[in-house]
Amino acid sequence: MISDRENLGMMISTVSFDAIKEGDSRMRYPTLTEAEIEEHLQRVPMWTRDGNMLVRTFQFKDFIQALQFVNQAAETAESINHHPDIDIRYNKVTFRLTTHDSGGLTIHDFELAAASDDFADTILG
């Protein structure tokens, strides 16, 4: 059975994902409609919407665990050239996601949100 997170990841086309990985800054991704945003929010229920951003605060055992999470998420963000705003406060990490080039939320924000959830689940056990 395919989870909602896995299904969300399959929604992006291979061509556009490869372009992101190669750092093609000219690639613009369409912003999602309100209906699409609401649909995708159901697949990442721990995230909230704040205007044109997705926001989630993760809580870890301690500062070291929080940094492990940030480092793992940062590697993925860098590899796809899609970078969250990150705020670290001891054992709490807040991510804010938006696609600045597109001026709003795109599928890539939801993909990174789902991947971040997976990283947190792995670290928290």
PDB file of C-alpha atoms in Angstrom:
ATOM      1  CA  MET A   1       0.000   0.000   0.000  1.00  0.00           C
ATOM      2  CA  ILE A   2       1.321   3.440  -0.926  1.00  0.00           C
ATOM      3  CA  SER A   3       1.219   5.990   1.887  1.00  0.00           C
ATOM      4  CA  ASP A   4      -0.002   9.536   1.373  1.00  0.00           C
ATOM      5  CA  ARG A   5       3.580  10.752   1.739  1.00  0.00           C
ATOM      6  CA  GLU A   6       4.796   8.347  -0.946  1.00  0.00           C
ATOM      7  CA  ASN A   7       1.892   9.311  -3.204  1.00  0.00           C
ATOM      8  CA  LEU A   8       2.745  12.984  -2.754  1.00  0.00           C
ATOM      9  CA  GLY A   9       6.313  12.277  -3.809  1.00  0.00           C
ATOM     10  CA  MET A  10       5.163  10.517  -6.968  1.00  0.00           C
ATOM     11  CA  MET A  11       3.162  13.518  -8.120  1.00  0.00           C
ATOM     12  CA  ILE A  12       6.158  15.463  -9.334  1.00  0.00           C
ATOM     13  CA  SER A  13       7.364  14.651 -12.808  1.00  0.00           C
ATOM     14  CA  THR A  14      10.783  13.105 -13.227  1.00  0.00           C
ATOM     15  CA  VAL A  15      11.817  15.775 -15.695  1.00  0.00           C
ATOM     16  CA  SER A  16      11.089  18.683 -13.372  1.00  0.00           C
ATOM     17  CA  PHE A  17      12.630  16.938 -10.345  1.00  0.00           C
ATOM     18  CA  ASP A  18      15.823  16.301 -12.308  1.00  0.00           C
ATOM     19  CA  ALA A  19      15.902  19.967 -13.285  1.00  0.00           C
ATOM     20  CA  ILE A  20      15.687  20.953  -9.626  1.00  0.00           C
ATOM     21  CA  LYS A  21      18.475  18.542  -8.717  1.00  0.00           C
ATOM     22  CA  GLU A  22      20.634  20.040 -11.446  1.00  0.00           C
ATOM     23  CA  GLY A  23      19.978  23.503 -10.025  1.00  0.00           C
ATOM     24  CA  ASP A  24      18.123  24.946 -13.015  1.00  0.00           C
ATOM     25  CA  SER A  25      17.062  28.242 -11.472  1.00  0.00           C
ATOM     26  CA  ARG A  26      15.107  29.091 -14.603  1.00  0.00           C
ATOM     27  CA  MET A  27      12.631  26.309 -13.869  1.00  0.00           C
ATOM     28  CA  ARG A  28       9.518  27.880 -12.434  1.00  0.00           C
ATOM     29  CA  TYR A  29       6.880  25.758 -10.852  1.00  0.00           C
ATOM     30  CA  PRO A  30       3.238  26.688 -10.862  1.00  0.00           C
ATOM     31  CA  THR A  31       1.790  27.758  -7.565  1.00  0.00           C
ATOM     32  CA  LEU A  32      -0.910  25.465  -6.316  1.00  0.00           C
ATOM     33  CA  THR A  33      -4.558  26.459  -6.256  1.00  0.00           C
ATOM     34  CA  GLU A  34      -6.372  26.802  -2.936  1.00  0.00           C
ATOM     35  CA  ALA A  35      -8.066  23.440  -3.532  1.00  0.00           C
ATOM     36  CA  GLU A  36      -4.727  21.748  -4.294  1.00  0.00           C
ATOM     37  CA  ILE A  37      -3.147  23.262  -1.184  1.00  0.00           C
ATOM     38  CA  GLU A  38      -6.000  21.995   0.998  1.00  0.00           C
ATOM     39  CA  GLU A  39      -5.688  18.531  -0.556  1.00  0.00           C
ATOM     40  CA  HIS A  40      -1.928  18.386   0.019  1.00  0.00           C
ATOM     41  CA  LEU A  41      -2.238  19.686   3.579  1.00  0.00           C
ATOM     42  CA  GLN A  42      -4.237  16.555   4.394  1.00  0.00           C
ATOM     43  CA  ARG A  43      -1.183  14.494   3.445  1.00  0.00           C
ATOM     44  CA  VAL A  44       1.103  16.386   5.825  1.00  0.00           C
ATOM     45  CA  PRO A  45      -1.242  16.896   8.795  1.00  0.00           C
ATOM     46  CA  MET A  46       1.429  18.154  11.205  1.00  0.00           C
ATOM     47  CA  TRP A  47       2.067  21.177   8.982  1.00  0.00           C
ATOM     48  CA  THR A  48       0.052  24.389   9.018  1.00  0.00           C
ATOM     49  CA  ARG A  49      -0.329  27.087   6.456  1.00  0.00           C
ATOM     50  CA  ASP A  50       0.732  30.636   7.206  1.00  0.00           C
ATOM     51  CA  GLY A  51      -0.088  32.674   4.112  1.00  0.00           C
ATOM     52  CA  ASN A  52       2.196  31.425   1.344  1.00  0.00           C
ATOM     53  CA  MET A  53       4.223  29.220   3.682  1.00  0.00           C
ATOM     54  CA  LEU A  54       4.029  25.782   5.226  1.00  0.00           C
ATOM     55  CA  VAL A  55       5.162  25.780   8.855  1.00  0.00           C
ATOM     56  CA  ARG A  56       5.979  23.047  11.326  1.00  0.00           C
ATOM     57  CA  THR A  57       7.857  22.974  14.615  1.00  0.00           C
ATOM     58  CA  PHE A  58       9.576  19.689  15.389  1.00  0.00           C
ATOM     59  CA  GLN A  59      10.552  18.791  18.955  1.00  0.00           C
ATOM     60  CA  PHE A  60      13.486  16.512  19.699  1.00  0.00           C
ATOM     61  CA  LYS A  61      15.082  14.986  22.777  1.00  0.00           C
ATOM     62  CA  ASP A  62      17.906  17.536  22.889  1.00  0.00           C
ATOM     63  CA  PHE A  63      19.957  20.013  20.872  1.00  0.00           C
ATOM     64  CA  ILE A  64      22.168  17.312  19.331  1.00  0.00           C
ATOM     65  CA  GLN A  65      19.143  15.425  17.996  1.00  0.00           C
ATOM     66  CA  ALA A  66      17.710  18.685  16.638  1.00  0.00           C
ATOM     67  CA  LEU A  67      20.974  19.359  14.787  1.00  0.00           C
ATOM     68  CA  GLN A  68      21.007  15.812  13.377  1.00  0.00           C
ATOM     69  CA  PHE A  69      17.574  16.465  11.946  1.00  0.00           C
ATOM     70  CA  VAL A  70      18.574  19.830  10.481  1.00  0.00           C
ATOM     71  CA  ASN A  71      21.709  18.354   8.905  1.00  0.00           C
ATOM     72  CA  GLN A  72      19.781  15.495   7.304  1.00  0.00           C
ATOM     73  CA  ALA A  73      17.066  17.810   5.986  1.00  0.00           C
ATOM     74  CA  ALA A  74      19.685  20.307   4.782  1.00  0.00           C
ATOM     75  CA  GLU A  75      21.396  17.667   2.637  1.00  0.00           C
ATOM     76  CA  THR A  76      18.131  16.886   0.880  1.00  0.00           C
ATOM     77  CA  ALA A  77      17.211  20.552   0.530  1.00  0.00           C
ATOM     78  CA  GLU A  78      20.595  21.334  -0.995  1.00  0.00           C
ATOM     79  CA  SER A  79      20.434  18.367  -3.372  1.00  0.00           C
ATOM     80  CA  ILE A  80      17.137  19.599  -4.824  1.00  0.00           C
ATOM     81  CA  ASN A  81      17.958  23.318  -4.534  1.00  0.00           C
ATOM     82  CA  HIS A  82      14.899  24.007  -2.383  1.00  0.00           C
ATOM     83  CA  HIS A  83      15.768  25.533   0.966  1.00  0.00           C
ATOM     84  CA  PRO A  84      13.538  25.985   4.014  1.00  0.00           C
ATOM     85  CA  ASP A  85      13.810  28.843   6.461  1.00  0.00           C
ATOM     86  CA  ILE A  86      15.079  27.135   9.621  1.00  0.00           C
ATOM     87  CA  ASP A  87      14.866  28.330  13.223  1.00  0.00           C
ATOM     88  CA  ILE A  88      16.606  26.253  15.917  1.00  0.00           C
ATOM     89  CA  ARG A  89      15.786  26.830  19.591  1.00  0.00           C
ATOM     90  CA  TYR A  90      17.469  24.179  21.772  1.00  0.00           C
ATOM     91  CA  ASN A  91      15.447  21.021  21.010  1.00  0.00           C
ATOM     92  CA  LYS A  92      12.862  22.697  18.758  1.00  0.00           C
ATOM     93  CA  VAL A  93      13.283  23.241  15.037  1.00  0.00           C
ATOM     94  CA  THR A  94      10.813  25.286  13.008  1.00  0.00           C
ATOM     95  CA  PHE A  95      10.740  24.905   9.239  1.00  0.00           C
ATOM     96  CA  ARG A  96       9.043  27.394   6.943  1.00  0.00           C
ATOM     97  CA  LEU A  97       8.617  26.334   3.333  1.00  0.00           C
ATOM     98  CA  THR A  98       7.667  28.341   0.270  1.00  0.00           C
ATOM     99  CA  THR A  99       8.822  28.481  -3.336  1.00  0.00           C
ATOM    100  CA  HIS A 100      10.178  32.017  -3.567  1.00  0.00           C
ATOM    101  CA  ASP A 101      10.717  31.856  -7.350  1.00  0.00           C
ATOM    102  CA  SER A 102       7.047  30.997  -7.889  1.00  0.00           C
ATOM    103  CA  GLY A 103       5.701  33.388  -5.293  1.00  0.00           C
ATOM    104  CA  GLY A 104       3.772  30.803  -3.318  1.00  0.00           C
ATOM    105  CA  LEU A 105       3.308  27.159  -2.468  1.00  0.00           C
ATOM    106  CA  THR A 106       4.209  24.510  -5.029  1.00  0.00           C
ATOM    107  CA  ILE A 107       4.339  20.738  -4.979  1.00  0.00           C
ATOM    108  CA  HIS A 108       8.006  20.997  -3.978  1.00  0.00           C
ATOM    109  CA  ASP A 109       7.103  22.579  -0.655  1.00  0.00           C
ATOM    110  CA  PHE A 110       4.841  19.658   0.151  1.00  0.00           C
ATOM    111  CA  GLU A 111       7.458  17.151  -0.959  1.00  0.00           C
ATOM    112  CA  LEU A 112      10.085  18.672   1.314  1.00  0.00           C
ATOM    113  CA  ALA A 113       7.515  18.790   4.131  1.00  0.00           C
ATOM    114  CA  ALA A 114       6.831  15.059   3.726  1.00  0.00           C
ATOM    115  CA  ALA A 115      10.554  14.260   3.542  1.00  0.00           C
ATOM    116  CA  SER A 116      11.159  16.324   6.695  1.00  0.00           C
ATOM    117  CA  ASP A 117       8.432  14.378   8.484  1.00  0.00           C
ATOM    118  CA  ASP A 118      10.180  11.153   7.489  1.00  0.00           C
ATOM    119  CA  PHE A 119      13.548  12.439   8.756  1.00  0.00           C
ATOM    120  CA  ALA A 120      11.990  13.421  12.085  1.00  0.00           C
ATOM    121  CA  ASP A 121      10.278  10.033  12.411  1.00  0.00           C
ATOM    122  CA  THR A 122      13.605   8.273  11.787  1.00  0.00           C
ATOM    123  CA  ILE A 123      15.481  10.360  14.352  1.00  0.00           C
ATOM    124  CA  LEU A 124      12.758  10.117  16.985  1.00  0.00           C
ATOM    125  CA  GLY A 125      12.463   6.373  16.422  1.00  0.00           C
TER     126      GLY A 125
END
